[in-house]
């Protein structure tokens, strides 16, 4: 009986999907473009900014043996950054994988701090995670190109600003690349590497080798609005607000998405990342892609309530008591919209909910291949699994499309 059951498992779609992920993970970053290109040696890395992302990235640098220089705007910011970095090691210390003494020694021997950009002249790589403001970022890079050696690679952790535009202020735009880490950086396995129009092969090869050195799965994409992961996520989860506007209960959508195997539903995720952030990202996509990215009226209404998620104590859910409950303010706004537009409550199946969300996501993935944002479907599937928690046993969005059948997806 065991042999028979094992045989069924061994030839199942789930086994094929998981084997595919394993092999594709090993092949990630092995691109024809950089075959035979020698990556530069990276020994000293500068981290600009010690906020949520900067502290997590510094954890990775220290944990993987890199000498690190943390730069921030003033001493107070440095102190905040240092305590945030220590906090990122709470988990391994609690689990007994590291002692407080070992952490103190690591920080003492491998981490230096500075408020002067001039101190970064000896580094091999700079990773920037300062405010999401193009002017501020470009100003820092313009100063650094006069301080650093010409071969030093400039990497930005921006999640949305165009890499090509950011690099336009440099004498050599080929040295700039996007290294988009996911929060929390010390735990999430994905590293989205974004090439600007002029990013050099050496900068790319070095970034892929660096990603491997800090034990990340490197997925290489080209520059474009939202790069790959943010745009794919927007397409997948964005469909939910349209369904709510047609009378589908938000709780039913959460249920269907969890049932499918995602770690959380669209409302929970939106509350976690910030409804205001999602709204501005959506507006940006609407400007870039026009009518087909038009935001749903529900998105507008929820944004106007001023409830932006966990950080404001309420979003789709109210977090004032021990267990989150649906936020009456948002419920009221949705109800009013449905009444004004004479829309009846609509009961649809879990399958129909998931099919609609996936169809929109698959369609957007096809656009991104067409626009040459991505050229390897297997990498796109890895990014969605490692970056967004798409269920690995389903193989990824495009693998799922293959199993579903292109005719059914089109329908």
Short mmCIF file of C-alpha atoms in Angstrom, two decimals:
data_model
loop_
_atom_site.label_atom_id
_atom_site.label_comp_id
_atom_site.label_asym_id
_atom_site.label_seq_id
_atom_site.Cartn_x
_atom_site.Cartn_y
_atom_site.Cartn_z
CA UNK A 1 0.00 0.00 0.00
CA UNK A 2 2.81 2.40 0.91
CA UNK A 3 4.59 1.69 -2.39
CA UNK A 4 1.40 2.36 -4.35
CA UNK A 5 0.68 5.61 -2.50
CA UNK A 6 4.28 6.75 -2.94
CA UNK A 7 4.07 6.02 -6.69
CA UNK A 8 0.92 8.16 -6.94
CA UNK A 9 2.72 11.02 -5.15
CA UNK A 10 5.89 10.67 -7.25
CA UNK A 11 4.08 11.25 -10.56
CA UNK A 12 1.55 13.81 -9.30
CA UNK A 13 1.36 17.43 -10.51
CA UNK A 14 2.37 18.58 -7.02
CA UNK A 15 5.60 16.54 -7.20
CA UNK A 16 6.37 17.93 -10.67
CA UNK A 17 5.74 21.48 -9.46
CA UNK A 18 7.98 21.09 -6.39
CA UNK A 19 10.77 19.41 -8.40
CA UNK A 20 10.49 22.25 -10.94
CA UNK A 21 10.85 24.85 -8.17
CA UNK A 22 13.90 23.05 -6.77
CA UNK A 23 15.66 22.91 -10.16
CA UNK A 24 14.64 26.47 -11.14
CA UNK A 25 15.88 27.81 -7.79
CA UNK A 26 19.31 26.35 -8.54
CA UNK A 27 19.25 27.86 -12.04
CA UNK A 28 18.11 31.33 -10.87
CA UNK A 29 20.47 34.07 -12.05
CA UNK A 30 22.31 31.80 -14.52
CA UNK A 31 21.56 33.98 -17.53
CA UNK A 32 23.05 33.78 -21.04
CA UNK A 33 23.74 37.53 -20.83
CA UNK A 34 26.34 37.10 -18.05
CA UNK A 35 27.77 33.70 -19.03
CA UNK A 36 31.55 33.96 -18.71
CA UNK A 37 31.41 37.46 -17.15
CA UNK A 38 33.66 37.57 -14.08
CA UNK A 39 31.90 39.14 -11.06
CA UNK A 40 33.85 41.67 -8.99
CA UNK A 41 35.03 40.70 -5.51
CA UNK A 42 32.88 42.24 -2.78
CA UNK A 43 34.44 42.54 0.67
CA UNK A 44 33.22 45.85 2.12
CA UNK A 45 29.62 46.99 1.67
CA UNK A 46 28.11 50.35 2.60
CA UNK A 47 24.49 50.48 3.72
CA UNK A 48 22.78 53.86 3.31
CA UNK A 49 19.92 54.20 5.79
CA UNK A 50 19.23 52.12 8.89
CA UNK A 51 15.42 52.02 8.76
CA UNK A 52 13.23 48.92 8.43
CA UNK A 53 14.88 47.77 5.19
CA UNK A 54 18.40 49.01 5.95
CA UNK A 55 18.54 47.20 9.31
CA UNK A 56 17.35 43.93 7.76
CA UNK A 57 19.91 44.16 4.93
CA UNK A 58 22.68 44.97 7.45
CA UNK A 59 21.71 41.80 9.34
CA UNK A 60 22.30 39.83 6.10
CA UNK A 61 25.65 41.50 5.45
CA UNK A 62 26.96 40.83 8.96
CA UNK A 63 25.59 37.29 9.05
CA UNK A 64 27.35 36.41 5.80
CA UNK A 65 30.78 37.77 6.68
CA UNK A 66 30.84 41.18 4.96
CA UNK A 67 32.51 44.18 6.57
CA UNK A 68 29.76 46.79 6.67
CA UNK A 69 29.63 50.58 6.96
CA UNK A 70 26.27 52.00 8.00
CA UNK A 71 25.70 55.58 6.86
CA UNK A 72 22.83 57.78 7.97
CA UNK A 73 21.97 61.45 8.00
CA UNK A 74 22.81 62.22 11.68
CA UNK A 75 23.85 60.55 14.95
CA UNK A 76 20.31 60.10 16.19
CA UNK A 77 19.41 58.17 13.01
CA UNK A 78 22.56 56.05 13.43
CA UNK A 79 21.59 55.14 17.02
CA UNK A 80 18.07 54.25 15.86
CA UNK A 81 19.56 52.14 13.08
CA UNK A 82 21.88 50.29 15.46
CA UNK A 83 19.03 49.37 17.80
CA UNK A 84 16.92 48.25 14.78
CA UNK A 85 19.83 46.06 13.59
CA UNK A 86 20.13 44.46 17.05
CA UNK A 87 16.38 43.80 16.98
CA UNK A 88 16.72 41.80 13.75
CA UNK A 89 18.90 39.32 15.69
CA UNK A 90 16.29 38.76 18.45
CA UNK A 91 14.89 35.68 16.71
CA UNK A 92 18.19 33.72 16.29
CA UNK A 93 19.17 34.64 19.87
CA UNK A 94 15.80 33.47 21.18
CA UNK A 95 16.19 30.22 19.21
CA UNK A 96 19.65 29.66 20.68
CA UNK A 97 21.42 29.93 17.31
CA UNK A 98 23.47 32.88 18.55
CA UNK A 99 24.39 34.49 21.87
CA UNK A 100 24.27 38.15 22.82
CA UNK A 101 28.08 38.08 23.22
CA UNK A 102 28.52 36.76 19.67
CA UNK A 103 26.28 39.52 18.35
CA UNK A 104 28.25 42.18 20.27
CA UNK A 105 31.52 40.81 18.88
CA UNK A 106 30.15 40.69 15.31
CA UNK A 107 28.97 44.31 15.50
CA UNK A 108 32.23 45.46 17.08
CA UNK A 109 34.47 43.71 14.52
CA UNK A 110 32.47 44.06 11.28
CA UNK A 111 30.23 47.13 11.55
CA UNK A 112 31.28 50.78 11.50
CA UNK A 113 28.97 53.79 11.38
CA UNK A 114 29.35 57.22 9.83
CA UNK A 115 27.40 60.36 8.94
CA UNK A 116 29.93 61.37 6.27
CA UNK A 117 29.72 60.06 2.70
CA UNK A 118 33.48 60.66 2.39
CA UNK A 119 34.06 57.60 4.61
CA UNK A 120 32.67 55.34 1.88
CA UNK A 121 35.65 55.74 -0.46
CA UNK A 122 37.01 52.24 0.32
CA UNK A 123 33.83 50.17 -0.20
CA UNK A 124 33.14 47.72 -3.08
CA UNK A 125 29.35 47.95 -3.17
CA UNK A 126 26.82 50.52 -1.91
CA UNK A 127 23.21 49.63 -1.15
CA UNK A 128 20.85 52.55 -0.67
CA UNK A 129 17.59 52.39 1.31
CA UNK A 130 16.84 56.05 2.05
CA UNK A 131 13.54 57.95 1.50
CA UNK A 132 11.55 57.02 -1.64
CA UNK A 133 12.28 60.36 -3.25
CA UNK A 134 14.02 60.54 -6.62
CA UNK A 135 15.67 63.92 -5.89
CA UNK A 136 17.16 62.79 -2.56
CA UNK A 137 18.45 59.51 -4.03
CA UNK A 138 19.96 61.17 -7.11
CA UNK A 139 21.67 63.81 -4.93
CA UNK A 140 23.37 61.08 -2.84
CA UNK A 141 24.53 59.14 -5.94
CA UNK A 142 25.89 62.31 -7.58
CA UNK A 143 28.01 62.98 -4.47
CA UNK A 144 29.17 59.36 -4.22
CA UNK A 145 30.40 59.12 -7.81
CA UNK A 146 33.01 61.78 -6.91
CA UNK A 147 34.06 59.86 -3.76
CA UNK A 148 34.08 56.18 -4.82
CA UNK A 149 36.31 54.26 -7.23
CA UNK A 150 34.79 53.99 -10.76
CA UNK A 151 34.21 50.22 -10.46
CA UNK A 152 32.13 50.46 -7.25
CA UNK A 153 28.56 49.24 -7.89
CA UNK A 154 25.65 51.48 -6.87
CA UNK A 155 22.56 49.50 -5.84
CA UNK A 156 19.22 51.01 -4.90
CA UNK A 157 16.58 49.20 -2.85
CA UNK A 158 13.73 51.25 -4.32
CA UNK A 159 10.48 49.35 -4.75
CA UNK A 160 9.04 51.58 -7.47
CA UNK A 161 11.28 54.43 -8.72
CA UNK A 162 12.72 53.88 -12.24
CA UNK A 163 16.34 52.68 -12.15
CA UNK A 164 17.14 54.15 -15.60
CA UNK A 165 16.02 57.63 -14.51
CA UNK A 166 17.91 57.36 -11.22
CA UNK A 167 21.10 56.39 -13.09
CA UNK A 168 20.77 59.30 -15.53
CA UNK A 169 22.64 61.66 -13.15
CA UNK A 170 25.76 59.43 -13.22
CA UNK A 171 28.74 59.83 -15.55
CA UNK A 172 28.63 56.04 -15.87
CA UNK A 173 24.98 54.85 -15.60
CA UNK A 174 26.22 51.28 -16.20
CA UNK A 175 27.30 50.98 -12.57
CA UNK A 176 23.73 51.31 -11.20
CA UNK A 177 21.37 48.43 -10.52
CA UNK A 178 18.23 47.79 -8.46
CA UNK A 179 18.45 45.33 -5.55
CA UNK A 180 14.86 45.08 -4.31
CA UNK A 181 14.79 43.25 -0.97
CA UNK A 182 11.50 42.19 0.60
CA UNK A 183 10.43 43.00 4.14
CA UNK A 184 11.68 41.55 6.51
CA UNK A 185 14.90 41.44 4.46
CA UNK A 186 16.68 39.06 6.84
CA UNK A 187 13.93 36.42 6.44
CA UNK A 188 12.50 36.74 2.89
CA UNK A 189 14.38 34.59 0.37
CA UNK A 190 13.76 36.62 -2.78
CA UNK A 191 16.02 39.32 -4.19
CA UNK A 192 14.61 41.09 -7.26
CA UNK A 193 17.52 42.41 -9.33
CA UNK A 194 16.48 45.20 -11.71
CA UNK A 195 18.57 46.22 -14.72
CA UNK A 196 18.31 49.77 -15.96
CA UNK A 197 18.66 50.39 -19.71
CA UNK A 198 22.42 50.92 -19.33
CA UNK A 199 23.27 48.55 -16.43
CA UNK A 200 26.55 46.80 -17.33
CA UNK A 201 27.02 43.03 -17.52
CA UNK A 202 29.68 43.25 -14.79
CA UNK A 203 27.27 45.06 -12.43
CA UNK A 204 24.66 42.36 -13.13
CA UNK A 205 27.06 39.41 -12.74
CA UNK A 206 28.41 40.89 -9.48
CA UNK A 207 24.88 41.46 -8.12
CA UNK A 208 23.85 37.86 -8.90
CA UNK A 209 27.00 36.51 -7.20
CA UNK A 210 26.37 38.82 -4.22
CA UNK A 211 22.75 37.58 -3.96
CA UNK A 212 24.05 34.01 -3.76
CA UNK A 213 26.63 35.05 -1.14
CA UNK A 214 23.85 36.40 1.13
CA UNK A 215 21.75 33.26 0.44
CA UNK A 216 19.03 34.88 -1.61
CA UNK A 217 17.25 33.60 -4.72
CA UNK A 218 18.16 36.16 -7.43
CA UNK A 219 15.47 36.95 -10.01
CA UNK A 220 16.64 39.32 -12.76
CA UNK A 221 14.11 41.65 -14.44
CA UNK A 222 14.22 44.80 -16.54
CA UNK A 223 13.21 48.30 -15.48
CA UNK A 224 9.52 49.23 -15.75
CA UNK A 225 6.71 50.57 -13.49
CA UNK A 226 6.58 48.39 -10.36
CA UNK A 227 9.28 46.10 -11.86
CA UNK A 228 7.87 42.56 -11.73
CA UNK A 229 6.76 41.56 -8.22
CA UNK A 230 4.81 44.71 -7.21
CA UNK A 231 2.98 44.79 -10.53
CA UNK A 232 2.19 41.07 -10.37
CA UNK A 233 0.89 41.46 -6.81
CA UNK A 234 -1.21 44.49 -7.80
CA UNK A 235 -2.84 42.49 -10.59
CA UNK A 236 -3.48 39.42 -8.44
CA UNK A 237 -4.91 41.16 -5.37
CA UNK A 238 -6.37 44.22 -7.14
CA UNK A 239 -9.20 42.22 -8.69
CA UNK A 240 -10.72 41.70 -5.22
CA UNK A 241 -11.95 45.32 -4.89
CA UNK A 242 -13.81 45.03 -8.22
CA UNK A 243 -15.63 41.94 -6.92
CA UNK A 244 -16.54 43.78 -3.69
CA UNK A 245 -17.94 46.60 -5.87
CA UNK A 246 -20.13 44.00 -7.61
CA UNK A 247 -21.65 42.84 -4.31
CA UNK A 248 -19.29 40.03 -3.24
CA UNK A 249 -18.63 39.88 0.50
CA UNK A 250 -15.01 40.80 1.37
CA UNK A 251 -14.91 38.00 3.99
CA UNK A 252 -15.78 35.43 1.29
CA UNK A 253 -12.84 36.62 -0.85
CA UNK A 254 -10.44 36.30 2.13
CA UNK A 255 -11.75 32.77 2.73
CA UNK A 256 -11.34 31.74 -0.94
CA UNK A 257 -7.77 33.06 -1.19
CA UNK A 258 -6.71 31.30 2.04
CA UNK A 259 -8.42 28.13 0.86
CA UNK A 260 -6.41 28.32 -2.39
CA UNK A 261 -3.18 28.30 -0.32
CA UNK A 262 -2.06 31.93 -0.12
CA UNK A 263 -0.71 32.98 3.33
CA UNK A 264 -3.26 35.81 3.64
CA UNK A 265 -6.19 37.36 1.82
CA UNK A 266 -6.15 40.74 -0.02
CA UNK A 267 -7.74 42.73 2.84
CA UNK A 268 -5.30 41.38 5.48
CA UNK A 269 -2.33 41.98 3.16
CA UNK A 270 -3.53 45.50 2.34
CA UNK A 271 -3.83 46.32 6.06
CA UNK A 272 -0.33 44.98 6.67
CA UNK A 273 1.43 46.87 3.85
CA UNK A 274 -0.65 50.05 4.25
CA UNK A 275 -3.80 50.92 2.30
CA UNK A 276 -2.38 54.38 1.48
CA UNK A 277 0.77 52.84 -0.03
CA UNK A 278 -1.30 50.40 -2.12
CA UNK A 279 -3.49 53.27 -3.27
CA UNK A 280 -0.55 55.40 -4.47
CA UNK A 281 1.05 52.40 -6.21
CA UNK A 282 -2.30 51.74 -7.94
CA UNK A 283 -2.54 55.37 -9.05
CA UNK A 284 0.96 55.14 -10.46
CA UNK A 285 0.02 52.02 -12.46
CA UNK A 286 -3.13 53.78 -13.69
CA UNK A 287 -0.99 56.66 -15.00
CA UNK A 288 1.43 54.23 -16.66
CA UNK A 289 -1.00 51.72 -18.19
CA UNK A 290 -4.23 53.67 -18.65
CA UNK A 291 -7.74 52.24 -18.71
CA UNK A 292 -6.97 48.59 -17.95
CA UNK A 293 -5.41 49.59 -14.60
CA UNK A 294 -8.24 51.94 -13.67
CA UNK A 295 -8.74 51.74 -9.92
CA UNK A 296 -12.06 50.46 -8.66
CA UNK A 297 -14.43 52.93 -6.90
CA UNK A 298 -14.12 50.74 -3.77
CA UNK A 299 -10.36 51.44 -3.57
CA UNK A 300 -11.12 55.17 -3.67
CA UNK A 301 -13.79 54.91 -0.95
CA UNK A 302 -11.66 52.83 1.42
CA UNK A 303 -8.73 55.23 0.97
CA UNK A 304 -10.99 58.20 1.75
CA UNK A 305 -12.02 56.72 5.13
CA UNK A 306 -8.47 57.52 6.38
CA UNK A 307 -8.18 53.98 7.77
CA UNK A 308 -4.86 52.82 6.33
CA UNK A 309 -4.44 49.46 8.06
CA UNK A 310 -2.53 48.22 11.09
CA UNK A 311 -0.41 51.38 11.38
CA UNK A 312 -3.54 53.52 11.97
CA UNK A 313 -5.26 50.87 14.12
CA UNK A 314 -7.88 50.08 11.47
CA UNK A 315 -8.18 49.38 7.75
CA UNK A 316 -10.37 46.66 6.27
CA UNK A 317 -10.22 45.30 9.83
CA UNK A 318 -10.34 47.03 13.21
CA UNK A 319 -7.35 46.12 15.40
CA UNK A 320 -8.44 47.81 18.64
CA UNK A 321 -9.42 44.55 20.36
CA UNK A 322 -7.39 41.35 20.72
CA UNK A 323 -8.81 39.74 17.57
CA UNK A 324 -9.19 41.78 14.35
CA UNK A 325 -12.85 42.32 13.34
CA UNK A 326 -14.28 43.90 10.15
CA UNK A 327 -14.01 47.71 10.37
CA UNK A 328 -17.56 49.19 10.55
CA UNK A 329 -16.37 52.45 8.93
CA UNK A 330 -15.18 50.62 5.80
CA UNK A 331 -18.23 48.30 5.82
CA UNK A 332 -20.50 51.33 5.92
CA UNK A 333 -18.69 53.01 2.99
CA UNK A 334 -19.02 49.84 0.87
CA UNK A 335 -22.69 49.38 1.83
CA UNK A 336 -23.50 52.98 0.91
CA UNK A 337 -21.82 52.54 -2.50
CA UNK A 338 -23.78 49.34 -3.22
CA UNK A 339 -27.09 50.96 -2.18
CA UNK A 340 -26.50 54.13 -4.22
CA UNK A 341 -25.72 52.03 -7.30
CA UNK A 342 -28.52 49.51 -6.63
CA UNK A 343 -26.13 46.59 -6.55
CA UNK A 344 -27.44 43.40 -4.93
CA UNK A 345 -25.31 41.19 -2.66
CA UNK A 346 -23.80 38.46 -4.80
CA UNK A 347 -22.87 34.94 -3.69
CA UNK A 348 -20.16 33.37 -5.82
CA UNK A 349 -18.08 30.23 -5.36
CA UNK A 350 -14.51 30.10 -4.04
CA UNK A 351 -13.46 28.79 -7.47
CA UNK A 352 -14.94 31.76 -9.34
CA UNK A 353 -13.25 34.23 -6.97
CA UNK A 354 -9.83 32.58 -7.36
CA UNK A 355 -10.27 32.11 -11.13
CA UNK A 356 -10.93 35.82 -11.61
CA UNK A 357 -7.94 36.88 -9.52
CA UNK A 358 -5.62 34.42 -11.26
CA UNK A 359 -6.88 35.27 -14.76
CA UNK A 360 -6.05 38.94 -14.17
CA UNK A 361 -2.61 37.99 -12.74
CA UNK A 362 -1.80 35.63 -15.63
CA UNK A 363 -2.83 38.31 -18.15
CA UNK A 364 -0.52 40.86 -16.50
CA UNK A 365 2.34 38.33 -16.48
CA UNK A 366 1.85 37.89 -20.24
CA UNK A 367 2.02 41.68 -20.72
CA UNK A 368 5.29 41.75 -18.77
CA UNK A 369 6.83 39.09 -21.02
CA UNK A 370 5.59 41.03 -24.08
CA UNK A 371 7.13 44.26 -22.71
CA UNK A 372 10.41 42.40 -21.96
CA UNK A 373 10.25 43.18 -18.25
CA UNK A 374 10.82 39.45 -17.76
CA UNK A 375 11.86 36.80 -20.26
CA UNK A 376 11.93 33.62 -18.16
CA UNK A 377 8.53 32.31 -16.98
CA UNK A 378 10.23 29.97 -14.49
CA UNK A 379 11.89 32.98 -12.79
CA UNK A 380 8.57 34.80 -12.63
CA UNK A 381 7.03 31.80 -10.88
CA UNK A 382 9.93 31.63 -8.41
CA UNK A 383 9.54 35.34 -7.62
CA UNK A 384 5.87 34.90 -6.86
CA UNK A 385 6.55 31.90 -4.60
CA UNK A 386 9.51 33.35 -2.68
CA UNK A 387 8.30 36.96 -2.67
CA UNK A 388 4.51 36.70 -2.28
CA UNK A 389 3.95 33.30 -0.69
CA UNK A 390 2.13 31.79 -3.70
CA UNK A 391 1.57 28.10 -2.77
CA UNK A 392 4.67 26.19 -3.99
CA UNK A 393 2.69 23.01 -4.64
CA UNK A 394 0.77 24.92 -7.35
CA UNK A 395 4.04 25.74 -9.11
CA UNK A 396 3.58 29.49 -9.64
CA UNK A 397 1.22 31.70 -11.65
CA UNK A 398 2.41 30.72 -15.13
CA UNK A 399 2.80 27.04 -14.27
CA UNK A 400 -0.77 27.22 -12.98
CA UNK A 401 -1.84 28.81 -16.29
CA UNK A 402 -0.30 25.88 -18.21
CA UNK A 403 -2.19 23.37 -16.05
CA UNK A 404 -5.43 25.37 -16.36
CA UNK A 405 -5.03 25.47 -20.17
CA UNK A 406 -4.57 28.59 -22.29
CA UNK A 407 -8.11 28.26 -23.75
CA UNK A 408 -9.65 28.32 -20.28
CA UNK A 409 -7.47 31.26 -19.19
CA UNK A 410 -8.49 33.19 -22.32
CA UNK A 411 -12.17 32.38 -21.74
#
